[in-house]
Coordinates of C-alpha atoms and ligand atoms in Angstrom, one line a residue:
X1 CA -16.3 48.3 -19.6
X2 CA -17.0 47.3 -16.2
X3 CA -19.2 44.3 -16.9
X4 CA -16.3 43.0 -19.3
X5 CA -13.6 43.3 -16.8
X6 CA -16.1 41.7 -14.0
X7 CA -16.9 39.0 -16.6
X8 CA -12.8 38.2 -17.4
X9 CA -11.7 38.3 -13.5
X10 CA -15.0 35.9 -12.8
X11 CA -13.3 33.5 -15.9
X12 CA -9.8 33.8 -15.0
X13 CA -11.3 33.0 -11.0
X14 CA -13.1 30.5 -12.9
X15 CA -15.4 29.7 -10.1
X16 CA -18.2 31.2 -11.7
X17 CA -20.0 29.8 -14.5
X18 CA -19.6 31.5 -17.7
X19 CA -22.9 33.4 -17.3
X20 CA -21.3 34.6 -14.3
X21 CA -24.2 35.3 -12.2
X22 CA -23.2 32.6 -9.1
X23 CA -20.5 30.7 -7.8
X24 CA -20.1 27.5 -8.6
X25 CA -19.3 25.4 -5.1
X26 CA -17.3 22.4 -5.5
X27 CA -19.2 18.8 -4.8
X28 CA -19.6 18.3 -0.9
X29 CA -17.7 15.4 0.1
X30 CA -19.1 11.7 0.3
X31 CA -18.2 10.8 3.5
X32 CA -16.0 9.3 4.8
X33 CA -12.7 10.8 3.4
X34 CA -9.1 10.3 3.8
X35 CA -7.0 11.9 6.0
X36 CA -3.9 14.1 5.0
X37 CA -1.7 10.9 6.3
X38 CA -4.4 8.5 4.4
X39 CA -3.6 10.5 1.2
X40 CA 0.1 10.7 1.4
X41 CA 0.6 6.8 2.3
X42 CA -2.2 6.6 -0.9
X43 CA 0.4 8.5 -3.1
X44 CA 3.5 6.3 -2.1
X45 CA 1.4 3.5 -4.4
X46 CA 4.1 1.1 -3.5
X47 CA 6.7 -0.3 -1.4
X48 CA 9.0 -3.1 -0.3
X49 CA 8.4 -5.2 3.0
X50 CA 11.5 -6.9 4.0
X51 CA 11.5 -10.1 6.1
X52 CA 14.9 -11.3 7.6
X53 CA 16.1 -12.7 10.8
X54 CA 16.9 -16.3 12.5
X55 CA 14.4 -17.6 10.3
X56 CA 16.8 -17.4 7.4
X57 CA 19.0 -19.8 8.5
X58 CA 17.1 -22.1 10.3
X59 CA 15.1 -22.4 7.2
X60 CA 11.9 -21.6 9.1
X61 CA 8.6 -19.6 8.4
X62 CA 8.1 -19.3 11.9
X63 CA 10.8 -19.6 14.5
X64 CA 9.9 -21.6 17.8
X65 CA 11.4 -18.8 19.7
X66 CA 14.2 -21.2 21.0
X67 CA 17.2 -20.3 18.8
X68 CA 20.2 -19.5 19.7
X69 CA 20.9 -16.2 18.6
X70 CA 24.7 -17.4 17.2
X71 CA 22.5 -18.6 14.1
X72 CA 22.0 -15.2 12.9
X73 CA 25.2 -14.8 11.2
X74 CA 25.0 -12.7 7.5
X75 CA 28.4 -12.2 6.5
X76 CA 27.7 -9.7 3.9
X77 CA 25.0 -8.0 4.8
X78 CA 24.5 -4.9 2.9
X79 CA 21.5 -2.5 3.9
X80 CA 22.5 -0.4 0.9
X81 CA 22.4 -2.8 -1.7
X82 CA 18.6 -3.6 -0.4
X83 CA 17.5 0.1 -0.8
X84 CA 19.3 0.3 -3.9
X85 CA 17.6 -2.8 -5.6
X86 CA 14.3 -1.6 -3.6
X87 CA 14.7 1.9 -4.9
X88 CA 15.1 1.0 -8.7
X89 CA 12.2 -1.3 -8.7
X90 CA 10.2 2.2 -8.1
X91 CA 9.4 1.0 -4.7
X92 CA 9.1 4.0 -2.6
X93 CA 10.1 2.2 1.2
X94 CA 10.8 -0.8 3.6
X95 CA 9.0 -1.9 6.0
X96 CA 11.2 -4.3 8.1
X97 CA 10.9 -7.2 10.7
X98 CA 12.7 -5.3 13.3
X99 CA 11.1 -8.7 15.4
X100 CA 8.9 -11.7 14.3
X101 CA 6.9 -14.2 16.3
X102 CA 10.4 -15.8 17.2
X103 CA 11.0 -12.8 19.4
X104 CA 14.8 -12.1 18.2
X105 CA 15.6 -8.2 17.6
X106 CA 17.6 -7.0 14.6
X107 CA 18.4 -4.2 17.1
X108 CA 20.2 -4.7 20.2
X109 CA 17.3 -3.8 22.9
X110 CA 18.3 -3.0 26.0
X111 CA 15.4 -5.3 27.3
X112 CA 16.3 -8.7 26.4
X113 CA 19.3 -11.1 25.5
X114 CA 17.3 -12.5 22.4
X115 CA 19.1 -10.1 19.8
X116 CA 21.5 -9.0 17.3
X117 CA 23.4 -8.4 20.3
X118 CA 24.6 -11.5 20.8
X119 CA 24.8 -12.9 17.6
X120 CA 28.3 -13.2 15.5
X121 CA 26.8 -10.4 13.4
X122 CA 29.6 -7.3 13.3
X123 CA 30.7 -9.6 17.1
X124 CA 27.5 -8.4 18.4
X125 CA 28.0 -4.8 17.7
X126 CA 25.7 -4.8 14.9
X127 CA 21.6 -2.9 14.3
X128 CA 20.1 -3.8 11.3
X129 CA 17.4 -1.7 12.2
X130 CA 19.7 1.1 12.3
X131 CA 21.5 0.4 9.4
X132 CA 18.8 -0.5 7.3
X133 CA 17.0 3.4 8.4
X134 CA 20.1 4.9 7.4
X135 CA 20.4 3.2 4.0
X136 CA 16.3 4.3 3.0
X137 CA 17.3 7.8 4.6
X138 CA 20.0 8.1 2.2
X139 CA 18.1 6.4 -1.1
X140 CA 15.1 8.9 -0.2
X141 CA 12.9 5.7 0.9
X142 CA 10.6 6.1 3.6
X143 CA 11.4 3.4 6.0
X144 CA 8.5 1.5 8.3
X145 CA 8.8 -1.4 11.1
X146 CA 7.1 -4.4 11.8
X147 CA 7.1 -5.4 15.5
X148 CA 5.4 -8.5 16.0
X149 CA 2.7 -9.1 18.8
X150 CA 3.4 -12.1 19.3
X151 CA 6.3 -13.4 21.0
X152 CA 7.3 -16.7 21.6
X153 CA 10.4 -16.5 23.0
X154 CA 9.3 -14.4 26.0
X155 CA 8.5 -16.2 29.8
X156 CA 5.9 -13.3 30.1
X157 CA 3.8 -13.5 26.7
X158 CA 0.6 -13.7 27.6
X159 CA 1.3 -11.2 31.4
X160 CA 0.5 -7.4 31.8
X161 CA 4.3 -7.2 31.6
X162 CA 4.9 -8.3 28.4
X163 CA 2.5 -5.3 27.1
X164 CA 5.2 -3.4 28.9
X165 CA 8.2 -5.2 27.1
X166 CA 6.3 -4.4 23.7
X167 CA 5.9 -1.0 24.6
X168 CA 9.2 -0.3 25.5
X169 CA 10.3 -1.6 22.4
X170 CA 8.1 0.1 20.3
X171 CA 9.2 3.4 22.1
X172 CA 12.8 2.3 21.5
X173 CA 12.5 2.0 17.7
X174 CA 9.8 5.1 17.5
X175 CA 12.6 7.2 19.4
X176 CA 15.7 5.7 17.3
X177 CA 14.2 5.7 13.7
X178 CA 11.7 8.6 13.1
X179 CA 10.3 9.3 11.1
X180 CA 8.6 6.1 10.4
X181 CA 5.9 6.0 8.1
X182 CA 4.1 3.0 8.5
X183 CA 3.8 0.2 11.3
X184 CA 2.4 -3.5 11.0
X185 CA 0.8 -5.2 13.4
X186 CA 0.4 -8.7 12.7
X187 CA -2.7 -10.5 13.6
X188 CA -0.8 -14.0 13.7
X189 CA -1.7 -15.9 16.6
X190 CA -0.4 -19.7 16.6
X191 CA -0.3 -20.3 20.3
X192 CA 2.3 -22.5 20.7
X193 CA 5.9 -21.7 21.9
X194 CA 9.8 -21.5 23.9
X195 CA 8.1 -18.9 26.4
X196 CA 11.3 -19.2 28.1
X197 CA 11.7 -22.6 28.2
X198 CA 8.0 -23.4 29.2
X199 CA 7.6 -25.0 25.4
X200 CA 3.6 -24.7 25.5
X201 CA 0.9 -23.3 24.1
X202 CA -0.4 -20.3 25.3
X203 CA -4.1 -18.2 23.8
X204 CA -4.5 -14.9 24.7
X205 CA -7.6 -12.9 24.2
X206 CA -6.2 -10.6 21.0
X207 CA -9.2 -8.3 21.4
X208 CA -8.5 -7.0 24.9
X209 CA -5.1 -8.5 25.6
X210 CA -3.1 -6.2 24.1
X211 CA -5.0 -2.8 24.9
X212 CA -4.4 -1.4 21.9
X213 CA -5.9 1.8 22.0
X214 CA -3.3 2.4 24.5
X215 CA -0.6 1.6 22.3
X216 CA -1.8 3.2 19.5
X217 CA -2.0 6.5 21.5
X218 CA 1.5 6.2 22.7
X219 CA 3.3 5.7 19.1
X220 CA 0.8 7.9 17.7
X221 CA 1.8 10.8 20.6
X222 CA 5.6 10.3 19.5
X223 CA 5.2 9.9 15.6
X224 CA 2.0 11.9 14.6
X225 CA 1.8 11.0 10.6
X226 CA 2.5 7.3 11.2
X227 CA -0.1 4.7 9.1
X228 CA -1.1 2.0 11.1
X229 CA -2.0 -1.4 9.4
X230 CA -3.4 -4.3 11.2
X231 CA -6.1 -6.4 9.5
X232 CA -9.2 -3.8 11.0
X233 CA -6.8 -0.7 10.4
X234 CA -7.2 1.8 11.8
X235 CA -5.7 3.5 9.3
X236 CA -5.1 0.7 6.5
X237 CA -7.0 -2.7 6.1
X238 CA -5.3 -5.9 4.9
X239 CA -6.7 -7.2 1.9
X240 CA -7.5 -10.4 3.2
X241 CA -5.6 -12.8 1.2
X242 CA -1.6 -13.1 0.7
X243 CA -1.9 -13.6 -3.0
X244 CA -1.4 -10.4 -4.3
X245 CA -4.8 -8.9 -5.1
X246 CA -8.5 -7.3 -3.8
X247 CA -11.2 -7.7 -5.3
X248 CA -12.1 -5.4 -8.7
X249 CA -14.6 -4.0 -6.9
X250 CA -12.7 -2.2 -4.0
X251 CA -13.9 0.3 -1.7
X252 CA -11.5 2.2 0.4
X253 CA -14.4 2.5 2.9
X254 CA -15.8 -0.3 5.5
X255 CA -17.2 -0.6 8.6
X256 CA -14.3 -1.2 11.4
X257 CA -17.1 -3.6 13.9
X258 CA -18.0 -6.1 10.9
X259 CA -13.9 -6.8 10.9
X260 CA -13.5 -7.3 14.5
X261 CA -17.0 -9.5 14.9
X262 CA -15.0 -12.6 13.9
X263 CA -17.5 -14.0 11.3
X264 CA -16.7 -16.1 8.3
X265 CA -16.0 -14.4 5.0
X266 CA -14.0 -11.3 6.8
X267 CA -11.4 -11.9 3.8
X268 CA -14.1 -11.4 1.4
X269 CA -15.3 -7.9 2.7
X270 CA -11.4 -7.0 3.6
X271 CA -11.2 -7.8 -0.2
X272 CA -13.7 -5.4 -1.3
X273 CA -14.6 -3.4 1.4
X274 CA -17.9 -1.8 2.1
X275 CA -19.3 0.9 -0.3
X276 CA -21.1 2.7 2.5
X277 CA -18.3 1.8 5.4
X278 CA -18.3 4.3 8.5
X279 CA -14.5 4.8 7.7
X280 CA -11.8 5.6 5.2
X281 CA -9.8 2.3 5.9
X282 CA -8.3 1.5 2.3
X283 CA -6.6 -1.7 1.7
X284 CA -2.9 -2.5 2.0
X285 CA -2.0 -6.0 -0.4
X286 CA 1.2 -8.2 0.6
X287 CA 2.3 -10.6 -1.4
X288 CA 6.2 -12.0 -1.3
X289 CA 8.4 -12.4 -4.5
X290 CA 8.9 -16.0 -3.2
X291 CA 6.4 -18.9 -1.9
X292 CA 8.0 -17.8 1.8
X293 CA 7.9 -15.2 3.4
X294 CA 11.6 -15.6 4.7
X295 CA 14.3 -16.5 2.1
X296 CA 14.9 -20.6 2.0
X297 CA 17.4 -21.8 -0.7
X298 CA 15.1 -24.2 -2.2
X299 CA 12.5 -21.5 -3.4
X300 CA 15.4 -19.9 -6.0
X301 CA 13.6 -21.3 -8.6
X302 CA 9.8 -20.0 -7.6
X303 CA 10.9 -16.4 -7.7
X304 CA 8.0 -14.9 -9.1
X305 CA 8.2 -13.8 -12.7
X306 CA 8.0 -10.0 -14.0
X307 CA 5.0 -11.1 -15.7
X308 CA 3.5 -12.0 -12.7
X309 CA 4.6 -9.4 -10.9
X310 CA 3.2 -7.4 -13.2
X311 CA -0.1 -8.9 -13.1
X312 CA -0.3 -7.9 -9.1
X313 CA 0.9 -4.6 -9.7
X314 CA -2.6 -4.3 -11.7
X315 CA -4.4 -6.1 -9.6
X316 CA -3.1 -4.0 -5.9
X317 CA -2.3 -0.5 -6.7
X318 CA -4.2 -1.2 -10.4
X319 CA -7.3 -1.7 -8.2
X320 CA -7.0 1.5 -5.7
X321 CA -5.0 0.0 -3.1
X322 CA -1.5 -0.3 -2.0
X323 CA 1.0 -3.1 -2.6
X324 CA 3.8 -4.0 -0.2
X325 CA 5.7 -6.6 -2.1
X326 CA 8.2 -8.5 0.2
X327 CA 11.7 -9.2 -0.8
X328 CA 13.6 -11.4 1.2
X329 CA 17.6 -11.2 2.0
X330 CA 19.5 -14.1 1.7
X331 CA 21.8 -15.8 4.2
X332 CA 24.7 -13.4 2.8
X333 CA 22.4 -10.8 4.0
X334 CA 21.8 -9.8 0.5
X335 CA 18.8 -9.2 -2.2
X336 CA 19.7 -12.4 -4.3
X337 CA 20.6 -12.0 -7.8
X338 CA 17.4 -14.1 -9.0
X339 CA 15.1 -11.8 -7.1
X340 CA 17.4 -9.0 -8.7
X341 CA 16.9 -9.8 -12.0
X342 CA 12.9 -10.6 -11.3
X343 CA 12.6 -6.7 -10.3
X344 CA 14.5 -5.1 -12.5
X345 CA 12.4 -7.2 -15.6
X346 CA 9.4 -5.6 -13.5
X347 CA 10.3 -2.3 -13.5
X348 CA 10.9 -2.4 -17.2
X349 CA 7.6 -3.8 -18.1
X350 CA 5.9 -0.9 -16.0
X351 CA 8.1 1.5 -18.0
X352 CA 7.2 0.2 -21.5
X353 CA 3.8 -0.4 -20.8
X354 CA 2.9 2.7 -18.2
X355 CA 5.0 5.4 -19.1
X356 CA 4.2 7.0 -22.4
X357 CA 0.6 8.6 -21.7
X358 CA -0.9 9.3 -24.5
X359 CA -3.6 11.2 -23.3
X360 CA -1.7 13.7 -21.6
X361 CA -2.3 17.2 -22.8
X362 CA -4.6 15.9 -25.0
X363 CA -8.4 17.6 -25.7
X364 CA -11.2 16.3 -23.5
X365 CA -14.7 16.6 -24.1
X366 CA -17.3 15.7 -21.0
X367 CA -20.9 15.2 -21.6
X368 CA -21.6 17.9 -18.9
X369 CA -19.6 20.1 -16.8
X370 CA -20.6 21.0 -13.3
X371 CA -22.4 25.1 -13.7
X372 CA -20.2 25.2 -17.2
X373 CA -17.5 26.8 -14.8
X374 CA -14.3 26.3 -16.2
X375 CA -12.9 25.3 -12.3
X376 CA -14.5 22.0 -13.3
X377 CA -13.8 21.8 -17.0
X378 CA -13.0 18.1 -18.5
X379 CA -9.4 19.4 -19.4
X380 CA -8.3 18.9 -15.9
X381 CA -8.1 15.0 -16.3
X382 CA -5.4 15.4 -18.9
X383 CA -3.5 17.9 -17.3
X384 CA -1.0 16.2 -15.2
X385 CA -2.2 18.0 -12.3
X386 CA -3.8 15.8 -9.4
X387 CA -5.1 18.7 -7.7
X388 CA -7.7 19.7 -10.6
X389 CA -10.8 17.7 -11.9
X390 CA -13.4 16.9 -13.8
X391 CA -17.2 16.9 -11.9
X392 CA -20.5 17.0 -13.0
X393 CA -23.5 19.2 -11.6
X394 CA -25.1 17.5 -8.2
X395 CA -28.0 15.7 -9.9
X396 CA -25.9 14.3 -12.5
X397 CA -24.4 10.6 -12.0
X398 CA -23.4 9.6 -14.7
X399 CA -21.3 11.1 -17.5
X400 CA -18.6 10.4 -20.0
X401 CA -15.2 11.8 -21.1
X402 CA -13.9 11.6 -24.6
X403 CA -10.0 12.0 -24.8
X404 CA -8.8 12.6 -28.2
X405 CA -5.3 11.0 -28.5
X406 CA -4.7 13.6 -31.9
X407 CA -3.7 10.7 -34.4
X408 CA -4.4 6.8 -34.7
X409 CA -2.9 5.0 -31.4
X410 CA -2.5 1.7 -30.2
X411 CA -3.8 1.6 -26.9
X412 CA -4.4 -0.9 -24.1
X413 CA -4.7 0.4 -21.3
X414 CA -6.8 3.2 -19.3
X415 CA -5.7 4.6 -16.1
X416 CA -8.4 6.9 -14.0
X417 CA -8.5 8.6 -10.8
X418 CA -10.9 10.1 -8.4
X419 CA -10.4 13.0 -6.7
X420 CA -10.9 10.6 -3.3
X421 CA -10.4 14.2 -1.1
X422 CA -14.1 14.6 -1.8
X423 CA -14.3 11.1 -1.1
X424 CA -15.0 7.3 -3.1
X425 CA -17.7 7.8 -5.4
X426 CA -18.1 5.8 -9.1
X427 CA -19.7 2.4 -8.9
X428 CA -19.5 1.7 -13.0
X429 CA -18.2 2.7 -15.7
X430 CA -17.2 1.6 -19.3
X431 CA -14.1 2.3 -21.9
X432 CA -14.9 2.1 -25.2
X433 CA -13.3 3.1 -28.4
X434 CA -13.7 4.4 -31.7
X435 CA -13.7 2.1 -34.5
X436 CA -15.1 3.4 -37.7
X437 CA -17.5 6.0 -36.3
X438 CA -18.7 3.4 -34.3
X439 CA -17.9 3.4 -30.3
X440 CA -16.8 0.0 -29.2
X441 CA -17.0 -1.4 -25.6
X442 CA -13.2 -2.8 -24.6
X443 CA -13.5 -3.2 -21.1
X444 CA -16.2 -2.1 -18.1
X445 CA -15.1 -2.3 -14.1
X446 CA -17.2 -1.5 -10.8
X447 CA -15.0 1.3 -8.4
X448 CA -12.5 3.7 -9.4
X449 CA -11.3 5.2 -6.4
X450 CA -7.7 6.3 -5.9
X451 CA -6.8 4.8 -8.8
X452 CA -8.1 2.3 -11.4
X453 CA -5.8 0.7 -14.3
X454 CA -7.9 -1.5 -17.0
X455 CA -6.2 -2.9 -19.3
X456 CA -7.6 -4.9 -22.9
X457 CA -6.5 -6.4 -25.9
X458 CA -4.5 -3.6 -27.6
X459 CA -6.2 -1.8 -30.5
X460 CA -5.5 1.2 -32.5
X461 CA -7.6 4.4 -32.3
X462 CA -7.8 8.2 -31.9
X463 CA -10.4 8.7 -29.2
X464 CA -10.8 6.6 -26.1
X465 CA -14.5 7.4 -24.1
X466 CA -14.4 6.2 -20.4
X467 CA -18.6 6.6 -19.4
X468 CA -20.0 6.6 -15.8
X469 CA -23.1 4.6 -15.5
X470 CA -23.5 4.4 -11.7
X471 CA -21.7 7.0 -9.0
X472 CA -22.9 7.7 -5.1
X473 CA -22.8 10.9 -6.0
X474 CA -21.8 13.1 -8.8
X475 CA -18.6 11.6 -10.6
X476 CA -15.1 13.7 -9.3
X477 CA -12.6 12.9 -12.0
X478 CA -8.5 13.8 -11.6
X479 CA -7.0 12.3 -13.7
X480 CA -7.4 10.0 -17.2
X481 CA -4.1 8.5 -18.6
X482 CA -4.3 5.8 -21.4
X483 CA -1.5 3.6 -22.7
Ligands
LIG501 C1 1.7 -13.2 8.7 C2 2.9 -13.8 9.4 O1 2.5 -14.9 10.2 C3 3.9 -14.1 8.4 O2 5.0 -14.8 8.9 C4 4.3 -12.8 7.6 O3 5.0 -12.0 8.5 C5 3.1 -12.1 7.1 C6 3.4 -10.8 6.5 O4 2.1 -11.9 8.1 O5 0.6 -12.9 9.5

């Protein structure tokens, strides 16, 4: 009696294994692994970057730093149309050019003249900053900031003081606007500029220059969970291309010294990362909706299509990173109704094609399961729980899962997940499907990691077999959707 109720408490525990002698421990972690901010920036997948200022109306890509601020006049800007659009895209936040290389502020900062402030915007009384916070506040976006380094409008770029001015600023928008999930530090250096009226170029020493740790600390002292991007991280990588995509072998992992050592093919290793990186430094993609960055009138027609848009959706968050797709207001100071209509065409592709899992709930069998302890059983990658998975005793490397979708599907697409809290692990694996008895190889891929989405010619079947040929360590599966 009181082997049978130690042997159903051990089961319903389920950390034992069902002879129930010994626990069995979950996988120790491949180092390195993600932080608690790493992992919630990880689960926002995707979000909007939004580039507006005098660039808009001077047509530019990158002001000189020598306009007048009376050109920044949007007569209908509307910070609440953006999150709206933004928001039904399935975007989850801005990030916003509070300030690019240009120098002018969408907020009126109480250190300098080259702002909002004195712009015909709202007669001067206008923050974009501000209203663009409240708008993602109240559309439960998360709202980020872009502050560039570079500064060509300032007499000072270049000083110690003009590390000050950016600080200050920084603390302005830090103290105004939290919280504030993510900020961007641009690496974009071009030398020349207004500097006050000086009109020359000037080349600073970005490694030192800026003493970044310093900075870093500061922001990080008054907004703990912030993600910092920049093209070495710290806490996300850029991808190393503006194209929309990393590599399909992506490693959330890389070694921070090989970025900064300035050597040629940095945007190949930002595109893949390293598979046995010091640090958890997974990679962010931006891509803009238009050729520009900024909104120019004559790009209406190269809005990118939902098609395409689609196609980087697999090939950033599809491939384990995140994509920050930038969306850029027009000189109304609205999303334009051609990028509108892009997005929401977008959004309904991802919901036709991504939203009906068919695996879901559905029978799993895996070719092993780590000390036969149900904790670990192959269930948990169908049960629409990302905090349970699948994992295979220490020794074991490889493996397979075997979903069975119940009745004859059409299916073309596989999404899979690693438990990455125990870190990046798979290096191959296949998905095949059965055709006559016979299991038939549709696609293969490299990494895993957060998330993977593979997608093949479409083909009808009842079970779908994803098989791990190569893994770091043993395979730690969440989560198996197919489509
Ligand atoms: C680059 C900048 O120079 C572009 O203007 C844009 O802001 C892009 C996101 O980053 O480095």
């Amino acid at each position: 009696m009181k082997q049978n109720f130690l042997a159903a408490a051990c089961l319903a525990l389920g950390l034992l294994s069902s002879s129930c002698n010994k626990p069995v421990l979950p996988p120790e972690p491949v180092l390195p692994v993600p932080t608690e901010r790493q992992l919630a920036w990880h689960e926002m997948e995707q979000y909007a970057f939004v580039h507006f200022t005098t660039n808009t109306f001077t047509n530019k890509e990158w002001g000189y730093g020598d306009e007048n601020p009376s050109v920044f006049n949007p007569t209908e800007l509307d910070a609440t149309q953006w999150a709206r659009v933004i928001k039904e895209a399935g975007l989850k936040g801005i990030v916003l050019t509070c300030k690019h290389h240009d120098g002018f502020c969408l907020w009126p900062s109480q250190y300098t003249e080259h702002s909002v402030k004195n712009s015909p915007y709202k007669n001067g009384q206008g923050d974009v900053v501000a209203e663009v916070e409240k708008a993602c506040r109240e559309q439960g976006l998360k709202f980020g900031v872009y502050l560039s380094p570079w500064d060509r409008n300032r007499a000072d770029y270049g000083q110690p003081s003009y590390i000050e001015y950016y600080r200050n600023q920084l603390k302005e928008l830090f103290t105004a606007h939290a919280p504030i999930f993510e900020m961007w530090f641009d690496g974009a250096n071009g030398g020349d500029g207004f500097y006050g009226g000086a009109r020359e170029k000037r080349s600073i020493d970005g490694r030192n220059y800026y003493d970044w740790p310093t900075t870093l600390a500061m922001i990080r002292g008054m907004e703990p969970n912030v993600i910092f991007f920049s093209d070495a991280g710290p806490d996300i990588r850029w991808c190393g291309n503006e194209r929309g995509f990393v590599d399909e072998t992506n490693w959330a992992t890389i070694t921070p010294d090989t970025l900064y050592a300035g050597k040629s093919g940095i945007s190949d290793l930002l595109q893949t990362g390293s598979e046995n990186g010091t640090h958890w430094i997974p990679a962010e993609v931006d891509v803009s909706i238009r050729p520009g960055w900024f909104y120019h009138p004559e790009e209406d027609d190269k809005v990118k299509t939902p098609e395409q848009l689609f196609d980087i959706y697999l090939s950033s968050v599809g491939r384990g990173a995140n994509l920050i797709l930038n969306i850029p207001p027009d000189r109304r100071g609205l999303i334009n109704e051609i990028d509108v209509a892009a997005l929401q065409g977008w959004k309904k592709l991802i919901d036709e094609r991504l939203s009906n899992n068919l695996a879901l709930n559905k029978p799993v069998e895996a070719s092993s399961v780590r000390g036969k302890a149900p904790t670990y059983t192959a269930a948990n990658v169908t049960d629409g729980n990302k905090d349970t998975y699948w994992a295979t005793n220490d020794d074991v490397t490889t493996g397979s899962l075997v979903v069975d979708l119940g009745s004859r599907q059409k299916v073309g697409y596989v999404l899979v997940q690693e438990y990455i809290r125990l870190g990046q692990r798979v290096k191959a694996f296949s998905v095949e499907v059965e055709k006559d008895g016979q299991w038939v190889e549709v696609a293969s891929g490299t990494t895993i990691g957060y998330k993977r989405i593979v997608r093949f010619a479409p083909v009808e079947t009842q079970k779908v077999r994803i098989s791990i040929s190569d893994s770091k360590a043993c395979p730690v599966i969440s989560n198996l959707e197919v489509y």
